[in-house]
Each structure stands twice: as C-alpha cells, then as structure tokens.
PDB file of C-alpha atoms in Angstrom:
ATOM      1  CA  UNK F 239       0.000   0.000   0.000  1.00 83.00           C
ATOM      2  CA  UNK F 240       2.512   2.567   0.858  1.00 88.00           C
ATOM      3  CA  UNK F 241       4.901   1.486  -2.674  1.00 90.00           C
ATOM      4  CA  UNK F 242       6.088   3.816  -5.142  1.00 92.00           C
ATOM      5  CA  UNK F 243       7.277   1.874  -7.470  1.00 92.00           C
ATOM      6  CA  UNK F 244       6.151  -1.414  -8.939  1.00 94.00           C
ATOM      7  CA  UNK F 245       8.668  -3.071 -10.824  1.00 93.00           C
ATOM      8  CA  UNK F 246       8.701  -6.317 -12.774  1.00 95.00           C
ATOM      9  CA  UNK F 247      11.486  -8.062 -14.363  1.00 92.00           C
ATOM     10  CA  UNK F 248      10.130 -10.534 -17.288  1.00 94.00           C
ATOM     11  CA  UNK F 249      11.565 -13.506 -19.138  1.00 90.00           C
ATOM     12  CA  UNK F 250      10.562 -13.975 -22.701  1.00 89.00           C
ATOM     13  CA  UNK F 251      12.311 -17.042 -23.418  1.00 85.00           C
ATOM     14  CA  UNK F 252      10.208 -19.719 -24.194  1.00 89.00           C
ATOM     15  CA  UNK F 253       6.111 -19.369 -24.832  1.00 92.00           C
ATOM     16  CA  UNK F 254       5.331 -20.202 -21.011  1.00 96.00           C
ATOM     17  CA  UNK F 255       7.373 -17.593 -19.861  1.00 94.00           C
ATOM     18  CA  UNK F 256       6.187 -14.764 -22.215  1.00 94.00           C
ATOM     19  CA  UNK F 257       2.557 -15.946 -20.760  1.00 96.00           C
ATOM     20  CA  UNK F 258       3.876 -15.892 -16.972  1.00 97.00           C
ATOM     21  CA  UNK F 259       5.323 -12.597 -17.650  1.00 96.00           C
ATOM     22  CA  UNK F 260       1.677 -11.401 -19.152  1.00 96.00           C
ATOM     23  CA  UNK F 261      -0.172 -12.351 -16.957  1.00 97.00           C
ATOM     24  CA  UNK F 262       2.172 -11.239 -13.998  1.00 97.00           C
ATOM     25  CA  UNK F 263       2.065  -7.551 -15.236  1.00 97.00           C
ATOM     26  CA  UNK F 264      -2.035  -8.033 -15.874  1.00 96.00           C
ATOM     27  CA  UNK F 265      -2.135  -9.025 -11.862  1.00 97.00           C
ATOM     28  CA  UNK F 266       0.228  -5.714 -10.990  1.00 96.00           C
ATOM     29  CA  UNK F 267      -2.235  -3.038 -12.801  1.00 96.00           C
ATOM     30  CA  UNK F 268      -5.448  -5.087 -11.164  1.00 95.00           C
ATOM     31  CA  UNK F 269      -3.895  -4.817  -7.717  1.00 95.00           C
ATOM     32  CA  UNK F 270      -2.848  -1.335  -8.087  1.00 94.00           C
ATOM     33  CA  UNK F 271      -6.119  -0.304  -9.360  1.00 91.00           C
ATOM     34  CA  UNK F 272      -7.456  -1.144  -5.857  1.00 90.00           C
ATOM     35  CA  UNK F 273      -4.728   1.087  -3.940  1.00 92.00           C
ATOM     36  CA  UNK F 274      -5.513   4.614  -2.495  1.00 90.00           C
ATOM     37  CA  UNK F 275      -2.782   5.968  -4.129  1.00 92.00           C
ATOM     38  CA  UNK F 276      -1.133   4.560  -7.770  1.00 93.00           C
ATOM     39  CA  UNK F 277       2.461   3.383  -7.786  1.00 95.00           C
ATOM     40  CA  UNK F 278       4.683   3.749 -10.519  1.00 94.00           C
ATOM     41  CA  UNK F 279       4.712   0.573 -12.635  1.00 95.00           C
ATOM     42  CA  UNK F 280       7.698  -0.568 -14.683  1.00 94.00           C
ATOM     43  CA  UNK F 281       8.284  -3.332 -16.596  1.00 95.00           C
ATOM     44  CA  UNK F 282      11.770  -4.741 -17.605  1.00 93.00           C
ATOM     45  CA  UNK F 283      13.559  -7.313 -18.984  1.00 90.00           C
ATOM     46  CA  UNK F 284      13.364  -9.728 -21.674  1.00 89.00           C
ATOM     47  CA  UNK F 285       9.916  -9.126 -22.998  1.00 93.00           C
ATOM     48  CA  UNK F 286      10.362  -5.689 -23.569  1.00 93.00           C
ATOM     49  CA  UNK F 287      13.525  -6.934 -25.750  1.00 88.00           C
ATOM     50  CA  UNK F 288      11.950  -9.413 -27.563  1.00 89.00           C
ATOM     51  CA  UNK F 289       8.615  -7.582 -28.112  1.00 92.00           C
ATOM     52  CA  UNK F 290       9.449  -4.006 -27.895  1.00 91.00           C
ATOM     53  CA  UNK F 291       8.045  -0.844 -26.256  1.00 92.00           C
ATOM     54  CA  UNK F 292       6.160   0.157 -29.104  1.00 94.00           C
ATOM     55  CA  UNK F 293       4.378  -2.977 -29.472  1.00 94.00           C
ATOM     56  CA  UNK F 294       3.706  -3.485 -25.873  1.00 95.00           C
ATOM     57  CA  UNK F 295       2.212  -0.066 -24.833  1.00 95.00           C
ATOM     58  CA  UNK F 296      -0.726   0.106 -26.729  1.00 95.00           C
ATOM     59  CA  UNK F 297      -1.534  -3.021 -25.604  1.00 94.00           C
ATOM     60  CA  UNK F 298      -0.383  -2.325 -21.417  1.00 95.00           C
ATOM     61  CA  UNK F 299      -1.317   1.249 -21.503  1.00 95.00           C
ATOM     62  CA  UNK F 300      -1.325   1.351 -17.650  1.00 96.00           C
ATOM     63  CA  UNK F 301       2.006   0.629 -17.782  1.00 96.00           C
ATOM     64  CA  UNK F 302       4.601   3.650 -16.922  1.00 95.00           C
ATOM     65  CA  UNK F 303       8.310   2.566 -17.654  1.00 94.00           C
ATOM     66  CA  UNK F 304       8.828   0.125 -20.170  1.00 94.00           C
ATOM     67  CA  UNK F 305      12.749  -1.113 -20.241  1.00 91.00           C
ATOM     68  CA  UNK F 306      14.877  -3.468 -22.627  1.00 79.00           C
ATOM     69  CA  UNK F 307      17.701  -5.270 -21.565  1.00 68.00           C
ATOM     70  CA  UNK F 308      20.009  -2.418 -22.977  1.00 62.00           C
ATOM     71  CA  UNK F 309      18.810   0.145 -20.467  1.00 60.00           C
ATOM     72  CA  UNK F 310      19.923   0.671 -16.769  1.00 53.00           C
ATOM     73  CA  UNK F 311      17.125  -1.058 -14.083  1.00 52.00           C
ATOM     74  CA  UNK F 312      17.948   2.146 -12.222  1.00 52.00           C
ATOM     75  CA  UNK F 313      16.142   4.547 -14.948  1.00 50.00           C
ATOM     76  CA  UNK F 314      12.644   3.299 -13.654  1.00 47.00           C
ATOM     77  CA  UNK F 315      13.189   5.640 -10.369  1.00 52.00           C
ATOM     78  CA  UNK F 316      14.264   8.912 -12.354  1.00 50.00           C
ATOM     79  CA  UNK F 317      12.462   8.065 -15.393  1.00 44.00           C
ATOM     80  CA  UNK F 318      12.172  11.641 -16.701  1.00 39.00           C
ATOM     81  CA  UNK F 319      16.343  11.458 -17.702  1.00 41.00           C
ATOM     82  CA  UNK F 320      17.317  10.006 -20.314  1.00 39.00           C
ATOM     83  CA  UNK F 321      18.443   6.533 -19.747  1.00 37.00           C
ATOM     84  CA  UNK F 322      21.858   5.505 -19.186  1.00 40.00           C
ATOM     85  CA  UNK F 323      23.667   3.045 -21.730  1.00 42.00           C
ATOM     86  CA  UNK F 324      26.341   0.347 -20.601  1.00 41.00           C
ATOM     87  CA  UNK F 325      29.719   1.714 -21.878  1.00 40.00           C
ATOM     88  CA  UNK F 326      28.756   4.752 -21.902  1.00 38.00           C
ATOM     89  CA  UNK F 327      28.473   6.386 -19.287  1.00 36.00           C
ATOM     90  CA  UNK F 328      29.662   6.333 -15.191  1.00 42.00           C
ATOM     91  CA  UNK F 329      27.955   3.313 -12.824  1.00 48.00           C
ATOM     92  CA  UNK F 330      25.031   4.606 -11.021  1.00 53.00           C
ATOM     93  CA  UNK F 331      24.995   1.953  -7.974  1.00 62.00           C
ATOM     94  CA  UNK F 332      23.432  -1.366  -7.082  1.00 74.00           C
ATOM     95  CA  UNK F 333      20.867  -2.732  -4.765  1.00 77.00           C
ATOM     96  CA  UNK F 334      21.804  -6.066  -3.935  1.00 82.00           C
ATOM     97  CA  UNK F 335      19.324  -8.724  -4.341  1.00 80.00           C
ATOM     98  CA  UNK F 336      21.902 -11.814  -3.809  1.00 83.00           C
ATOM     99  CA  UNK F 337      22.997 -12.340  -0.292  1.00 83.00           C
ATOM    100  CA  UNK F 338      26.027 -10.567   1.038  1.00 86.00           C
ATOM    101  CA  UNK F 339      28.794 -12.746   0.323  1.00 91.00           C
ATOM    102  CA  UNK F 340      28.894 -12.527  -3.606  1.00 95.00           C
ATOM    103  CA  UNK F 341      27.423 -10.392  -6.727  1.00 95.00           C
ATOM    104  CA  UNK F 342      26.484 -11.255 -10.303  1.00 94.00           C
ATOM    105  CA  UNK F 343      28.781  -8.993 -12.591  1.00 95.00           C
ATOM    106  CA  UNK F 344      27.509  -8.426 -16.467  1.00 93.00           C
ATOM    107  CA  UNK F 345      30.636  -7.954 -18.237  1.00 95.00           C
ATOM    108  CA  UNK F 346      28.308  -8.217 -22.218  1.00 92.00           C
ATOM    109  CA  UNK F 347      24.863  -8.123 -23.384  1.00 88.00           C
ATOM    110  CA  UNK F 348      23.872 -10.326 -26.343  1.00 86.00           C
ATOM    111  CA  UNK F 349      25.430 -13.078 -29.063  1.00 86.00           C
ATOM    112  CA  UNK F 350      26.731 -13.029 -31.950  1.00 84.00           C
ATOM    113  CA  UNK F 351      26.046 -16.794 -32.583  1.00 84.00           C
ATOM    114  CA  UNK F 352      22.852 -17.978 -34.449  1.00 82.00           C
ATOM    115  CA  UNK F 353      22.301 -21.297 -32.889  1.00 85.00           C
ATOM    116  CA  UNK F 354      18.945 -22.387 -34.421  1.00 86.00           C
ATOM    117  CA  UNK F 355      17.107 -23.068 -30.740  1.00 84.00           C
ATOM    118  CA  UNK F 356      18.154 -19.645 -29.171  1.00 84.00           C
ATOM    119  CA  UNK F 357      15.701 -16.088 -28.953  1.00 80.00           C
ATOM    120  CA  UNK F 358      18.751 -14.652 -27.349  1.00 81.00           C
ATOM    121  CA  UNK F 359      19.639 -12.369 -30.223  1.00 81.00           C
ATOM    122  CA  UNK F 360      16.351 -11.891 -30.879  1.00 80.00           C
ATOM    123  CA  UNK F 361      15.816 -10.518 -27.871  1.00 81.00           C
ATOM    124  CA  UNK F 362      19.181  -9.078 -26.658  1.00 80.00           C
ATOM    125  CA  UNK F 363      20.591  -8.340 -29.724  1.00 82.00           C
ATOM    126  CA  UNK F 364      24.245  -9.288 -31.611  1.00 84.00           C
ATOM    127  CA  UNK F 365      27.467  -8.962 -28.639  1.00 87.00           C
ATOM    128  CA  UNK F 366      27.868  -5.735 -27.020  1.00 89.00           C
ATOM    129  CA  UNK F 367      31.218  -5.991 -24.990  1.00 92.00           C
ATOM    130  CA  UNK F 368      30.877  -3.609 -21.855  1.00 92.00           C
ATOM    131  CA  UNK F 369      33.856  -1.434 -21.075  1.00 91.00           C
ATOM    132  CA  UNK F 370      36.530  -2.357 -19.160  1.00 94.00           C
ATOM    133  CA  UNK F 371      36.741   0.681 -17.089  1.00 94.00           C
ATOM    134  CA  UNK F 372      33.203   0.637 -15.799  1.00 92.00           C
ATOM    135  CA  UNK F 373      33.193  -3.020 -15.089  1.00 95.00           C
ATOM    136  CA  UNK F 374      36.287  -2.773 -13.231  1.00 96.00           C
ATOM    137  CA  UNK F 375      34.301   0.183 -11.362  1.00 94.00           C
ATOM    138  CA  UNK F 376      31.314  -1.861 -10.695  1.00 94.00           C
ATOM    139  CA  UNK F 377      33.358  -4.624  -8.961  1.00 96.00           C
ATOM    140  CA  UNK F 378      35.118  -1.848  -6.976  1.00 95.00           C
ATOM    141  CA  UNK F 379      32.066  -0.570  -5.759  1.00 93.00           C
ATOM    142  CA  UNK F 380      30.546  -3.649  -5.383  1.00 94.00           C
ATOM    143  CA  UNK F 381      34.086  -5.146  -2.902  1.00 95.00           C
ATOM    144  CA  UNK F 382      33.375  -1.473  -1.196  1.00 93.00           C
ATOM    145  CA  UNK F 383      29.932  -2.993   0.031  1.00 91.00           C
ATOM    146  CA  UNK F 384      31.428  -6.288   1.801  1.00 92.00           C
ATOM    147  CA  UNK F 385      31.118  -8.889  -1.494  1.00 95.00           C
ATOM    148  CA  UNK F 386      33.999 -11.191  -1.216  1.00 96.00           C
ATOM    149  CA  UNK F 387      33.039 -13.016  -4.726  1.00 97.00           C
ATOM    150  CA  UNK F 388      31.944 -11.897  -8.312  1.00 97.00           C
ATOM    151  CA  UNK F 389      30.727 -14.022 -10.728  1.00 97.00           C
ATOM    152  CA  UNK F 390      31.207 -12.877 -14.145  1.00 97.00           C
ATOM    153  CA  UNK F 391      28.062 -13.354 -16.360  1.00 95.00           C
ATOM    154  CA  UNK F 392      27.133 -13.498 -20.216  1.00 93.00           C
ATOM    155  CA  UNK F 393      25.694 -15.029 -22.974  1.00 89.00           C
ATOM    156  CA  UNK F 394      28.888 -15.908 -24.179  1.00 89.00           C
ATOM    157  CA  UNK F 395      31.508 -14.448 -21.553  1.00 93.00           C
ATOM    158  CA  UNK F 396      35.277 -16.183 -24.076  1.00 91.00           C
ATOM    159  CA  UNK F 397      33.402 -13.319 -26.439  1.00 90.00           C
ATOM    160  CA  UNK F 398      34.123 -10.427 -24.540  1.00 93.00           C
ATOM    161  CA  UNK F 399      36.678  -7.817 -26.003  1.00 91.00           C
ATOM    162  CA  UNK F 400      36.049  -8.734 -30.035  1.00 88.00           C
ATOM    163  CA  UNK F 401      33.988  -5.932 -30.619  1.00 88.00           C
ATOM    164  CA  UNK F 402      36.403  -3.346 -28.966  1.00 86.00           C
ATOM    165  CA  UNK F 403      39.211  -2.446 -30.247  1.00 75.00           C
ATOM    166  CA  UNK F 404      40.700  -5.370 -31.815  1.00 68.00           C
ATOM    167  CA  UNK F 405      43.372  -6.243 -29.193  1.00 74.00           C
ATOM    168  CA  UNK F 406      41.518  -6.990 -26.330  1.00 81.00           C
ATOM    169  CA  UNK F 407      40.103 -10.056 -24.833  1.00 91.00           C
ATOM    170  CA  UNK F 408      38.713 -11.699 -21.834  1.00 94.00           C
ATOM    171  CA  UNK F 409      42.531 -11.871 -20.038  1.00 95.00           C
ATOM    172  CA  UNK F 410      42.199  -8.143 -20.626  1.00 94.00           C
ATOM    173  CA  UNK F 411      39.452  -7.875 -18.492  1.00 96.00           C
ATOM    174  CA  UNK F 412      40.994 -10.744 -15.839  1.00 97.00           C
ATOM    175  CA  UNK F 413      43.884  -8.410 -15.628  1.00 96.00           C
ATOM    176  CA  UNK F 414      42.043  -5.438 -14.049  1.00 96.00           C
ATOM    177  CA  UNK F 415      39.895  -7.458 -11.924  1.00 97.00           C
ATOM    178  CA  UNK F 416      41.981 -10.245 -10.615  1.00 97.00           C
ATOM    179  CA  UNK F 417      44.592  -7.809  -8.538  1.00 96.00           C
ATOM    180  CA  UNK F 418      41.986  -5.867  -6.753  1.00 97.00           C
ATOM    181  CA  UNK F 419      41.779  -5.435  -3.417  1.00 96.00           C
ATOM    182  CA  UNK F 420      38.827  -7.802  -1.422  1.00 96.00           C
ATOM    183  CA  UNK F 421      38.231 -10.048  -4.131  1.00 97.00           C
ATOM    184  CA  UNK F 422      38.598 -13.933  -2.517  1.00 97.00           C
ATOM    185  CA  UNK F 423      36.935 -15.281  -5.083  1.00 97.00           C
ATOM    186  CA  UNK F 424      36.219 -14.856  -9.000  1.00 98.00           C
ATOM    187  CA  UNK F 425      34.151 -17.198 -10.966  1.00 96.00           C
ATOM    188  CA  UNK F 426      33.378 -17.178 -14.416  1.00 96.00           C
ATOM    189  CA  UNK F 427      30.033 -18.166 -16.023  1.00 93.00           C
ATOM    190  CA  UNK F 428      28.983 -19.394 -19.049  1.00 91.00           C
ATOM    191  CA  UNK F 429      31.723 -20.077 -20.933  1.00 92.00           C
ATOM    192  CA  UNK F 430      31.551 -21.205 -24.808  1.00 88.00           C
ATOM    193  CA  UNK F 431      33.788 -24.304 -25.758  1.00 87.00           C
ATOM    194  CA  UNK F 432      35.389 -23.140 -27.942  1.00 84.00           C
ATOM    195  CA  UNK F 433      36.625 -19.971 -26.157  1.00 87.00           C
ATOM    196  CA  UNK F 434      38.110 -22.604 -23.647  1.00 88.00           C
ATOM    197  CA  UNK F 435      41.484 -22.505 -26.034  1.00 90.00           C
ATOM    198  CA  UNK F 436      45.149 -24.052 -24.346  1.00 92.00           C
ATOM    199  CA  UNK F 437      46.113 -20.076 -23.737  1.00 94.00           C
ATOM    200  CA  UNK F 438      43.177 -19.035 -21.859  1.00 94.00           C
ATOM    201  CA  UNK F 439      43.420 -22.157 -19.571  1.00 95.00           C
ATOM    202  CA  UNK F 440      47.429 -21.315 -18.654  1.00 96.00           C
ATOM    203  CA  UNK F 441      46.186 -18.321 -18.326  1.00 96.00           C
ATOM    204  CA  UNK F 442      44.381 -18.876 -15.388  1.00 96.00           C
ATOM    205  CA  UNK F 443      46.271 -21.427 -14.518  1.00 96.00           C
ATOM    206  CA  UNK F 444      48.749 -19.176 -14.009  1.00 95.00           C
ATOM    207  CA  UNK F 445      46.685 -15.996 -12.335  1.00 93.00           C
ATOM    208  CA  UNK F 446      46.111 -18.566  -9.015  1.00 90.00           C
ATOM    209  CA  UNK F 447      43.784 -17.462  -6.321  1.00 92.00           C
ATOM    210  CA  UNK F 448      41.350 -15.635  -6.395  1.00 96.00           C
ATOM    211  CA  UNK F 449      39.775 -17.599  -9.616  1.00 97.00           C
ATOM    212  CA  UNK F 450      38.154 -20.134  -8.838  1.00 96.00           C
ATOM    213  CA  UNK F 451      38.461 -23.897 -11.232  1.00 96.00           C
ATOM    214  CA  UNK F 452      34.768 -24.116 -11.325  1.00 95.00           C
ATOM    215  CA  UNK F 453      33.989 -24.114 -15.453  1.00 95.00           C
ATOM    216  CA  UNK F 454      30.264 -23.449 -16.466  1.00 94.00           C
ATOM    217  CA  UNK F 455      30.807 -24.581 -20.114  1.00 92.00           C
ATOM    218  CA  UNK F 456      27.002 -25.615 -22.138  1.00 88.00           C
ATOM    219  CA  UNK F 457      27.807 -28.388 -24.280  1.00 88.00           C
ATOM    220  CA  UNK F 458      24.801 -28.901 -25.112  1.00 88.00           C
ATOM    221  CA  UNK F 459      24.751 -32.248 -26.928  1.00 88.00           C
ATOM    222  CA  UNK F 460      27.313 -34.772 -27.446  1.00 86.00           C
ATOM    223  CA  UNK F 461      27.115 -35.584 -31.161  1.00 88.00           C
ATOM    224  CA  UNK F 462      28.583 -33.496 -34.291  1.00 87.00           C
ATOM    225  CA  UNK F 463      26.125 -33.855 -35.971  1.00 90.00           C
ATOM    226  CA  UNK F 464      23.205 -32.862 -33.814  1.00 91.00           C
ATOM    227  CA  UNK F 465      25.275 -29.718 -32.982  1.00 90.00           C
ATOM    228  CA  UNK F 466      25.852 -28.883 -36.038  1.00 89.00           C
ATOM    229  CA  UNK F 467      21.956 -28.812 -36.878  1.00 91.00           C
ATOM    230  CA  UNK F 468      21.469 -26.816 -33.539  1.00 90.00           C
ATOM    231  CA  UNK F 469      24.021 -24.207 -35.306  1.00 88.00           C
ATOM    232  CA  UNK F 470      26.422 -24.475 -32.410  1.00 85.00           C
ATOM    233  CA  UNK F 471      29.715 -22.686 -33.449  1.00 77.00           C
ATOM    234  CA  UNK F 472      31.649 -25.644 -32.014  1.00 72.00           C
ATOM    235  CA  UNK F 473      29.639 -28.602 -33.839  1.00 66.00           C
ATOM    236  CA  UNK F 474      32.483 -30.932 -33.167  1.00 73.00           C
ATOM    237  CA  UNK F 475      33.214 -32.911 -30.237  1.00 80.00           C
ATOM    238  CA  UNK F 476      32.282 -31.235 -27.104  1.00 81.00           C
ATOM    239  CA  UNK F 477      34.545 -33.948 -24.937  1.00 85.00           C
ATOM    240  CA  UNK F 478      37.828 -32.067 -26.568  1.00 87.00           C
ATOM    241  CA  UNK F 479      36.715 -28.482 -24.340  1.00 86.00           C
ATOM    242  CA  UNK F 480      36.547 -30.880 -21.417  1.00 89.00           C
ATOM    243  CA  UNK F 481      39.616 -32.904 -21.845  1.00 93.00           C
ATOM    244  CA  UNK F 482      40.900 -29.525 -22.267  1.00 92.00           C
ATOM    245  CA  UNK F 483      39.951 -28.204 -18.828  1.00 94.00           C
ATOM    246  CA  UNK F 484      40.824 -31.333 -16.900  1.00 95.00           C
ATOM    247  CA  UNK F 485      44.773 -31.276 -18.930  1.00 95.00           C
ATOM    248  CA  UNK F 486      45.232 -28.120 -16.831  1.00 96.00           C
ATOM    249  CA  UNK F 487      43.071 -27.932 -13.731  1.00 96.00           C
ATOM    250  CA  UNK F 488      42.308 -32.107 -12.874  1.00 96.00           C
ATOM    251  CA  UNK F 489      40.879 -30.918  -9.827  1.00 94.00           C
ATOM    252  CA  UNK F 490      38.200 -29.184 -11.990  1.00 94.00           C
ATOM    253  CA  UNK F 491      34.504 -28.401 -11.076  1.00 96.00           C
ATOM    254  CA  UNK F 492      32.696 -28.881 -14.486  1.00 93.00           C
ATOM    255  CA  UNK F 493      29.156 -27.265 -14.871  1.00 93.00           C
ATOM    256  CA  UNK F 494      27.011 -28.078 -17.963  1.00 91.00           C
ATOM    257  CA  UNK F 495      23.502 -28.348 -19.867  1.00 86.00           C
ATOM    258  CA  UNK F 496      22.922 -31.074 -22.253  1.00 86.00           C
TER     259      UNK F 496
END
C-alpha cells in the first residue's frame, strides 16, 4: 500500500514464460487499481527486448516505464532522464538482491552466434562488450559494500573484447579485476567451448587465487552432428573443451547443460 514503485522483471524465453510474464504484469495493474494511491509501474527485462516498447504499450497502456535489456534497471526511479547506456556512461549503484557474500557482474549483453534453438539475439541483440573501465568500477564498488566473490556473467563471456578495439580479450578484463583489493573469489560463467582454447586455460592457470576452477561450459549435446543442426559454433566434439579443462586444472569443477 505505501509502494512507489512497482517493478517487474520478465523472461521472454520460451512461450510459457512470455505468458507468466503477461499475466504477472495483468495481476500488478489489477492490484494497483485497488490502492488509495497509484504506484509507478515498470516493466523490464526480456519481454520488452523481444517484443518491444512500441508494441507493448498500446496493448499495457497502464504501464509507466517500459525497459529493454540495454537500459539501466535504475532509470525506472528517475524516469524523466534520459536513460543511461552500458559503456557509456559512469555506474550509477546497485541494490543487492543476492545475499552478502557474492554479486552477479555483467561484463556483455547479447550473441553473436545464431544457434537455431536460441531467442537470445532476438531478444538481446548481436554482442555488445561492456567497457573495461566501468566493469572494473562496478566490482570496486561492489568489494566497497562487503562482497567477497563476483561471478562474471554473459551469454557468451570467451566473447568479450572482439567488438572493442581489436586487441583486447577476456585476459584483458581478468587483468584489471583479478589484482583488486577484497576479491577472494572470482568465478566465471557461461563459458563457450570453444573460447576454452590451451592459452586461456594457462592463463588462469597461471593468475592462481582468487579464480576459482569451477567451469560453467554448455555443451549442449554430445554428437557433431546434432550440434551442427542446432548451429552451435563448435559442432564438433564437445569432450575435446573438457579434456581440455581437466589437462590443466584435474581438480576441476565442471558445470554443464545437455
């Protein structure tokens, strides 16, 4: 009763989670309705990528703020400024939602592969690399606040640096972050097989503590041929990324989806 701001977060993934998200937002402006005094309502996320602003309003008119993936969650509480881009501008702060210990870190928005099952660039677009300076900022600020780990997120984290300037890659990044002060622990998420290369491994091999031997690599299938019909950009044996990993760090925890 006494909130100013409504906000939803949406997934437009699959069918069932486009409807969830529908009918979620269809619940918000029937509750709100009822209240003595209206909320701001903003919805976010993945079906505003997918399905647009545009399309959406006419159709939600009741609702406020309508955000894509590309646009700062922070924008729905000043949403009379224009809204703030990743890379382009200084980080405005973050709310933790996780519990105090560690903090998701989005180093890229979007893909640049076209595997035949995925809405991901559909909905988020081809790879958008963020800028090193304001992710090293945002794990600064987030160590200021107690977090002892980060865990660096994607959809494709090997890809990060290929749209910059040519000569950086995800070591590039690992080289600002790694050194800094309160970090016990870095993990890396979802990491594409065949960005798991013999340099990247020594790599971290070599950088020690605080990364953490715990690969999230999606092989996705086991035969060539299936991935190559699923337009994987490693249709070949998946087992060679995982021999890989366990050639340099046997004590490796392996995290997959098949």
């Amino acid at each position: 009763d006494e909130a100013e701001l409504v906000f939803i977060n949406t997934c437009a993934f699959i069918q069932p989670a486009t409807e969830e998200s529908v009918r979620t937002i269809a619940q918000a402006i029937a509750d709100i309705e009822e209240l003595p005094k209206r909320p701001l309502l903003a919805v976010a996320g993945c079906l505003v990528g997918r399905y647009h602003a545009e399309d959406l309003a006419p159709e939600l008119p009741e609702v406020d703020l309508w955000l894509d993936d590309s646009e700062y969650l922070s924008a729905a509480l000043t949403p009379m400024k224009p809204v703030s881009k990743p890379g382009k501008s200084t980080y405005p702060g973050r709310i933790l939602s996780t519990g105090p210990s560690y903090a998701w870190l989005k180093i890229s928005d979007g893909c640049r592969h076209a595997c035949s099952f995925c809405a991901i660039p559909n909905i988020r677009g081809g790879h958008r690399s963020h800028c090193k300076d304001m992710i090293v900022r945002e794990a600064r600020a987030l160590l200021d606040q107690g977090v002892k780990e980060l865990n660096l997120v994607a959809q494709d984290l090997t890809e990060w640096g290929c749209d910059l300037d040519g000569k950086q890659d995800l070591r590039t990044l690992l080289d600002g972050l790694l050194p800094l002060q309160g970090l016990e622990r870095l993990r890396l998420m979802y990491l594409y097989p065949a960005g798991m290369t013999h340099e990247m491994l020594k790599y971290l091999r070599e950088a020690g503590k605080p990364f953490v031997p715990y690969f999230d690599v999606p092989v996705q299938h086991s035969h060539p041929d299936v991935l190559s019909r699923m337009g994987r950009p490693f249709a070949r044996n998946p087992r060679e990324a995982i021999d890989r990993i366990r050639n340099v760090f046997p004590e490796a925890a392996l995290r997959t989806s098949i």
